[in-house]
Short mmCIF file of C-alpha atoms in Angstrom, two decimals:
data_model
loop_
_atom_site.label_atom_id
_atom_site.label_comp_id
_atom_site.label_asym_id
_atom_site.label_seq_id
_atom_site.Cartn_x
_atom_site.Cartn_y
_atom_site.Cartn_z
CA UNK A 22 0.00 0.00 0.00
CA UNK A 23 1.21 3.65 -0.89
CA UNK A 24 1.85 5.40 2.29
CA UNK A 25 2.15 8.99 0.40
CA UNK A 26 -1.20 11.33 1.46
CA UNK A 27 -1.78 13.37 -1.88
CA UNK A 28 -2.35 16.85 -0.49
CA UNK A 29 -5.75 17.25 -3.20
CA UNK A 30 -7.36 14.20 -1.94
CA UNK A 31 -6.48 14.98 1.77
CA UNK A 32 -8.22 18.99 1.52
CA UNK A 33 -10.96 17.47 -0.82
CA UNK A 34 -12.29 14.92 2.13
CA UNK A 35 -11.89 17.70 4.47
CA UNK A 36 -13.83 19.79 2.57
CA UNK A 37 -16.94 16.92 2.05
CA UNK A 38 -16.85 16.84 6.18
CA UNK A 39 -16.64 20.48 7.01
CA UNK A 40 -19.62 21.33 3.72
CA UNK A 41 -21.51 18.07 4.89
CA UNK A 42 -22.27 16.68 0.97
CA UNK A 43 -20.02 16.18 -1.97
CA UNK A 44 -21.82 18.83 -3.80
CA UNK A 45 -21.44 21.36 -1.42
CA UNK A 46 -17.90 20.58 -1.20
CA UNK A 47 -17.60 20.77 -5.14
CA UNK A 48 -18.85 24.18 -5.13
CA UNK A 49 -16.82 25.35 -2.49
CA UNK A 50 -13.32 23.68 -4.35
CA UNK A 51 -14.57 25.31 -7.42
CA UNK A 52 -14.93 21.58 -9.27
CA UNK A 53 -17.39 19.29 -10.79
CA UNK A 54 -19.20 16.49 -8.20
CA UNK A 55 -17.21 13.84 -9.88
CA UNK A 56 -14.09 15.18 -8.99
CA UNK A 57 -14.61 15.35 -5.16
CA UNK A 58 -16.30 11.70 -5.58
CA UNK A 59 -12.83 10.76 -7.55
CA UNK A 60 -10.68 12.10 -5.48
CA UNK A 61 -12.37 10.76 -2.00
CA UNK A 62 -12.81 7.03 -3.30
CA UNK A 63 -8.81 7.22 -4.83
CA UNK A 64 -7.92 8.15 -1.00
CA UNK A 65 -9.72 5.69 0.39
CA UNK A 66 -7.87 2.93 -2.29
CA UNK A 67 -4.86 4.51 -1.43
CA UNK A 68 -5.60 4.09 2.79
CA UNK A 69 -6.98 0.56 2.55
CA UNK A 70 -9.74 2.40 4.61
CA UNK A 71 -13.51 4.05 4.33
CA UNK A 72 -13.02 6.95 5.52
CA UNK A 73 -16.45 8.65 5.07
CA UNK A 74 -19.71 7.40 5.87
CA UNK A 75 -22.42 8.76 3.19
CA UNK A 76 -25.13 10.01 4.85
CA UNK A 77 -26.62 13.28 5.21
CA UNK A 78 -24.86 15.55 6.01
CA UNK A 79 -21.49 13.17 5.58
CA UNK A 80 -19.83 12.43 8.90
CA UNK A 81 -15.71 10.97 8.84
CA UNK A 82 -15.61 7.12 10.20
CA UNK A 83 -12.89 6.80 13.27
CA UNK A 84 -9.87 6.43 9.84
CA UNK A 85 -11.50 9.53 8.36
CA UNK A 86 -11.07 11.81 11.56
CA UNK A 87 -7.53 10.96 11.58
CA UNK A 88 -7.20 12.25 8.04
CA UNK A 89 -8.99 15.04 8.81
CA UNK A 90 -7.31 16.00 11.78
CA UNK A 91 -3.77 15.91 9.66
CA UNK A 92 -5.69 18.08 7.14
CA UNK A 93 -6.57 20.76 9.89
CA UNK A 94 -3.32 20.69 10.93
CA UNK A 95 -1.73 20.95 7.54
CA UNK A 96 -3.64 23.91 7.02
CA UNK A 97 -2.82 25.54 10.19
CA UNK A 98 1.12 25.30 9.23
CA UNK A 99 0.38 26.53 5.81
CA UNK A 100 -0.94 29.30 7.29
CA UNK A 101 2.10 29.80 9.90
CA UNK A 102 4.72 29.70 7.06
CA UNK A 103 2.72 31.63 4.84
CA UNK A 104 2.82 34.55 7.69
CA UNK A 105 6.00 33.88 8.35
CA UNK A 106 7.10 34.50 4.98
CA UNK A 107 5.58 37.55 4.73
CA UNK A 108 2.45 35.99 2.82
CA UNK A 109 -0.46 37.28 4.74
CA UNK A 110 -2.13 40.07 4.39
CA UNK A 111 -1.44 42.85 6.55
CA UNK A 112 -3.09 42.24 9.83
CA UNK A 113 -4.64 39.26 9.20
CA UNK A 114 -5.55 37.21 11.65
CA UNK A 115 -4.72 33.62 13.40
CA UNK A 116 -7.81 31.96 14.23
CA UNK A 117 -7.02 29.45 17.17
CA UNK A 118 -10.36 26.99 17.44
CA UNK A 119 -11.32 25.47 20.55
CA UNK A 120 -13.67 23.08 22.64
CA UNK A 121 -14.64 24.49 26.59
CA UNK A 122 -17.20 23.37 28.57
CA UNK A 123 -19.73 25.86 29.76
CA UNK A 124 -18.91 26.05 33.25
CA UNK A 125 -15.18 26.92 32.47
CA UNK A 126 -17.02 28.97 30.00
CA UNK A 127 -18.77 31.22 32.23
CA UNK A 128 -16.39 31.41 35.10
CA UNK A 129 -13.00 31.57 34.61
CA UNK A 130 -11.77 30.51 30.59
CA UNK A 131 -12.90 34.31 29.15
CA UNK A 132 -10.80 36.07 31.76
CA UNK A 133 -7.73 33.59 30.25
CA UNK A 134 -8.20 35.02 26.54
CA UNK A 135 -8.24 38.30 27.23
CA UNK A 136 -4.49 37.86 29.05
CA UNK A 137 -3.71 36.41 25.56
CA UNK A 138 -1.01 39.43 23.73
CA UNK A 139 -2.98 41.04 21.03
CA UNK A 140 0.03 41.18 18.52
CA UNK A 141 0.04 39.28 16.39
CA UNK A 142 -4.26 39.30 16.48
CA UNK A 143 -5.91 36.12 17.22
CA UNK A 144 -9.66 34.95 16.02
CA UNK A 145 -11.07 33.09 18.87
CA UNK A 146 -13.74 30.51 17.71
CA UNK A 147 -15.24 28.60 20.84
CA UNK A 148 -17.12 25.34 20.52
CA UNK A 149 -19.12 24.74 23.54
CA UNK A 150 -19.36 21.09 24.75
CA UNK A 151 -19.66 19.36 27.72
CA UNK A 152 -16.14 18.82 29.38
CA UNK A 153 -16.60 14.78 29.00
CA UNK A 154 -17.13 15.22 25.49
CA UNK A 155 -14.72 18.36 24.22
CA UNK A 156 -11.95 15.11 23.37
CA UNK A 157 -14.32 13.87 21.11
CA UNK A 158 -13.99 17.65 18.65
CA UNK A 159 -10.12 17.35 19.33
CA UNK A 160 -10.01 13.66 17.88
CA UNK A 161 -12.82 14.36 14.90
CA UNK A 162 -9.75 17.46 14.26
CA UNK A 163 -12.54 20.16 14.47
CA UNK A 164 -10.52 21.94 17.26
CA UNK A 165 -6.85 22.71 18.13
CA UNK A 166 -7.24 22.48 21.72
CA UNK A 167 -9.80 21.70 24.36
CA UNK A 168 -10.76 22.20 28.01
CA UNK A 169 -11.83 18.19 28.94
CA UNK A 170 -12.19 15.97 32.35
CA UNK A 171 -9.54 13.08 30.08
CA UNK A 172 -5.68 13.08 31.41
CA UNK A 173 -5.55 10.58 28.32
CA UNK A 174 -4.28 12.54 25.28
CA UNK A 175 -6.05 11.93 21.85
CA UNK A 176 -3.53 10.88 19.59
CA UNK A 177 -1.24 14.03 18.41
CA UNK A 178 -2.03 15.96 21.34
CA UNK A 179 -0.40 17.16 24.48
CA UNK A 180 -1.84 17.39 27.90
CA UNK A 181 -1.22 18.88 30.82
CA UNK A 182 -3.57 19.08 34.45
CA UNK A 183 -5.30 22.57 35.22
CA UNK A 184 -7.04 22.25 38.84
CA UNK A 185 -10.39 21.21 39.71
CA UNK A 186 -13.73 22.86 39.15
CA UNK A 187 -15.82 22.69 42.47
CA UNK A 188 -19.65 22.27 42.70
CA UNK A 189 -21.75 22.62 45.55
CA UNK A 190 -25.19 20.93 45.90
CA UNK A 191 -27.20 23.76 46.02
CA UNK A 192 -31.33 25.11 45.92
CA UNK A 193 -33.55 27.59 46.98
CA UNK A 194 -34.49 27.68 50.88
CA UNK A 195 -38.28 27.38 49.45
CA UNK A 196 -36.92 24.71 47.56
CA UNK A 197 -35.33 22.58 50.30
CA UNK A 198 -37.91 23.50 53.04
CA UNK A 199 -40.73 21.99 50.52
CA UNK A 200 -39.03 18.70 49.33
CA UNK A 201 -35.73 17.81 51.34
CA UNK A 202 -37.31 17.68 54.77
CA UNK A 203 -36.17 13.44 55.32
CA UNK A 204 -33.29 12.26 54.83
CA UNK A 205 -30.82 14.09 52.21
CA UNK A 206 -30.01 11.00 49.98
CA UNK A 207 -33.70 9.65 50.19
CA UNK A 208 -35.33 12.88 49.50
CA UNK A 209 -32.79 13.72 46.55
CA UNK A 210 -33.97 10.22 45.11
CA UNK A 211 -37.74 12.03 44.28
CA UNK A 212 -36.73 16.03 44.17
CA UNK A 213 -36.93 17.53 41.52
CA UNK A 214 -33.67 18.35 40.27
CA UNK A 215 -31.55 20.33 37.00
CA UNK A 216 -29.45 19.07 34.50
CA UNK A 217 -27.72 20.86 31.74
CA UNK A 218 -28.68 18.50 28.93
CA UNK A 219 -29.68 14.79 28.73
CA UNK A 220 -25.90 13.56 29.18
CA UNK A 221 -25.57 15.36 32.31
CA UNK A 222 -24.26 12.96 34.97
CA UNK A 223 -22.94 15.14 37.67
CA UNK A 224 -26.56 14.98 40.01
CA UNK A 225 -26.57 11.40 39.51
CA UNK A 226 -22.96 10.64 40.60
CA UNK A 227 -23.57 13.54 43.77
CA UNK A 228 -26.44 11.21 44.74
CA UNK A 229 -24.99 7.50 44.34
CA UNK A 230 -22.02 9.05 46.11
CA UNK A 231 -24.32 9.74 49.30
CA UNK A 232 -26.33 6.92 48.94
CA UNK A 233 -23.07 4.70 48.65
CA UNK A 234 -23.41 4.46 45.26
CA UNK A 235 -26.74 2.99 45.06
CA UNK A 236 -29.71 4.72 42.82
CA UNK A 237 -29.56 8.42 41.06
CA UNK A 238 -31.36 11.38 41.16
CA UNK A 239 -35.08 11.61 40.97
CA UNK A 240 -36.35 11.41 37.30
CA UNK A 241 -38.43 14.30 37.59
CA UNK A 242 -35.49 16.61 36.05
CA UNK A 243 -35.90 20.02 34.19
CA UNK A 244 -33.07 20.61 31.26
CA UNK A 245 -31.66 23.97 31.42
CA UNK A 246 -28.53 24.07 29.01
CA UNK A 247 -26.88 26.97 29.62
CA UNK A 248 -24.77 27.98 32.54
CA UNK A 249 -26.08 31.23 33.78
CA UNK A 250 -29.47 29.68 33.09
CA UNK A 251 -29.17 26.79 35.34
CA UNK A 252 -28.35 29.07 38.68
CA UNK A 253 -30.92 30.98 38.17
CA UNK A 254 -32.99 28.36 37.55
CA UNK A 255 -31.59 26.73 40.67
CA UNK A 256 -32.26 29.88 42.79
CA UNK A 257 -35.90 30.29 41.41
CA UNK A 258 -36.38 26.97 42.84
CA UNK A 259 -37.32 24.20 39.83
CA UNK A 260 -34.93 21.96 40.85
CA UNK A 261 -31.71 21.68 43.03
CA UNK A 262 -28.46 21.38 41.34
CA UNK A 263 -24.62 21.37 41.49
CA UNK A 264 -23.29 24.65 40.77
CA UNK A 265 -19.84 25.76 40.33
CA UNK A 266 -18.88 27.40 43.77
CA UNK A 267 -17.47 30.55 42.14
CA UNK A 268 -21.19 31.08 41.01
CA UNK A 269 -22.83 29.57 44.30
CA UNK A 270 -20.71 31.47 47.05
CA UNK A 271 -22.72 35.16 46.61
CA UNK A 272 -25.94 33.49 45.89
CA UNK A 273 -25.20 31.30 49.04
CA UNK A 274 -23.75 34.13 51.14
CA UNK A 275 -27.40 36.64 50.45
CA UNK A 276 -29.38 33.17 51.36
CA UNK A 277 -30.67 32.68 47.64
CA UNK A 278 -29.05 29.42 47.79
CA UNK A 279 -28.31 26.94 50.54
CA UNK A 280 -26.27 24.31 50.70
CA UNK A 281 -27.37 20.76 50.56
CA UNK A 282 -24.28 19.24 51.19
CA UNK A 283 -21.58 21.46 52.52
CA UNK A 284 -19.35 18.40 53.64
CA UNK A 285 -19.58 16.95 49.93
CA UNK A 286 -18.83 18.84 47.23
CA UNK A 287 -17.72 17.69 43.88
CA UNK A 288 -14.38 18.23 42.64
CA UNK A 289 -14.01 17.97 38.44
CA UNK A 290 -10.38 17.54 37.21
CA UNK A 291 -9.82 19.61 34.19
CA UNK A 292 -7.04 18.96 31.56
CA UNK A 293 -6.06 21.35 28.09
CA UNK A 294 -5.06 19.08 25.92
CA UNK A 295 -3.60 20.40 22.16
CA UNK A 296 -2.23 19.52 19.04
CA UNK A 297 1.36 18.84 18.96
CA UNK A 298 2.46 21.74 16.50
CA UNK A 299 4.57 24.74 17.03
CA UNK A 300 2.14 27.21 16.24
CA UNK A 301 2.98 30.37 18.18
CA UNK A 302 -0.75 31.38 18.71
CA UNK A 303 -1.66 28.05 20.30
CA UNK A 304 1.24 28.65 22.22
CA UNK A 305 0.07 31.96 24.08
CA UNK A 306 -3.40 30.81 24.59
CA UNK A 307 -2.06 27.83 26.23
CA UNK A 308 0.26 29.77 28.54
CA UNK A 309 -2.96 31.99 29.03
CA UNK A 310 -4.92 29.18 30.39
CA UNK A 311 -2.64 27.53 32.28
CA UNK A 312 -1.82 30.64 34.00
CA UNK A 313 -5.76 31.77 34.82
CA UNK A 314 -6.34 28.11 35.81
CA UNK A 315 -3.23 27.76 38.32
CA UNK A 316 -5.10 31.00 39.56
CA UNK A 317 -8.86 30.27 39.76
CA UNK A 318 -9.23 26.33 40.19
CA UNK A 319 -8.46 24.09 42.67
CA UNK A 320 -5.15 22.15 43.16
#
């Protein structure tokens, strides 16, 4: 088997993932249909591997998202050199893509970009995900770097340990004087509680963890996917929740919020993991993060 990646066939299956159909990604290559068919079914000859599976909109199989990834990448150094030599046009910027989960998001990860030098100017394009997912965007190559709860690297990436993100278990006074009157784990079994979308596990694992690991949280349970949204939601009394203690301590300090569980909170290990290039602008916002997070989160 040919080893050799032809650069056309490598940009031409990136371009039928990122457009989602071979005609869109014809139109945006400026060439016929056939040609992007051509070129993906020669790479896939030449990789002993199916690399795209042909639905709609066209998703990369686990051997396509490793050519994609080295296409990302490829075009990320193209565009280094190319500003390196001079190339560029004047003031043009580096766009640095990356994965966060919306906790990080809305406590501590915006203060870290804006410590990030604005020469040479950076593009920031954020891709909100759920911290046990954001390795999943890093391995399908959509991002350069994540925020993610994995110490195991994807494959071509660095990582290195940021803290911990506390929660507290956390409602309304109304709340707790209503439906948490017996015993905490018991009466957390049939509360109504929040989650921020249907993968949320957090409430589930705070529960089993008092119960000594036995049952969840009730299954009465109100989806609020945003951060901000699910304190306030929290302190309007829906549900309870675990809320990031850098959002809970004001809330709890005016009595909006009290806490459940002040013994037991609920420690989340973050991790930035990156590609493995020397690109200078993935290099500051790293240093960024690293130095908000040694700062904000817990050891």
């Amino acid at each position: 088997m040919m080893t050799e990646l032809p650069l056309d066939q490598v940009r031409t299956l990136l371009a039928v993932v990122d457009e989602g159909t071979f005609d869109a990604a014809a139109a945006a290559l400026h060439v016929t249909p056939s040609a992007v068919s051509q070129r993906v079914k020669a790479l896939e000859q030449r990789t002993g591997r199916v690399l795209l599976v042909r639905t709609k909109p066209v998703r990369a199989t686990e051997s396509g998202e490793v050519v994609v990834r080295f296409a990302r990448q490829l075009a990320r150094l193209e565009r280094d050199a190319r500003a390196e030599l001079g190339m560029s046009g004047p003031g043009e910027p580096t766009r640095v893509s990356v994965a966060v989960n919306a906790d990080s998001l809305s406590t501590w990860f915006l203060g870290a970009l804006t410590r990030v030098p604005a020469d040479p100017p950076l593009c920031f394009e954020l891709r909100r995900e759920d911290e046990t997912r954001t390795a999943e965007l890093l391995r399908e190559g959509r991002v350069m770097a994540a925020v993610t709860s994995s110490a195991d690297p994807v494959a071509g990436c660095s990582v290195r340990a940021l803290g911990r993100l506390r929660y507290v278990a956390a409602a309304s006074a109304e709340f707790a004087g209503r439906h948490l009157g017996g015993p905490l784990p018991q009466a957390l079994t049939v509360a109504p509680v929040l989650t921020f979308d249907r993968d949320d596990d957090l409430q589930d694992a705070f529960v089993r963890g008092l119960s000594g690991g036995r049952g969840g949280a009730s299954p009465v349970r109100h989806l609020v996917p945003t951060s901000e949204g699910f304190v306030q939601a929290v302190a309007a009394g829906l549900g309870w929740g675990l809320v990031p203690e850098v959002q809970a301590e004001p809330l709890l300090r005016t009595g909006r919020l009290v806490a459940l569980a002040p013994d037991h909170p609920v420690d989340v290990p973050l991790y930035w993991q990156q590609w493995k290039l020397d690109a200078p602008a993935l290099a500051a916002v790293a240093r960024a993060v690293v130095a908000t997070a040694t700062e904000t989160l817990r050891g």
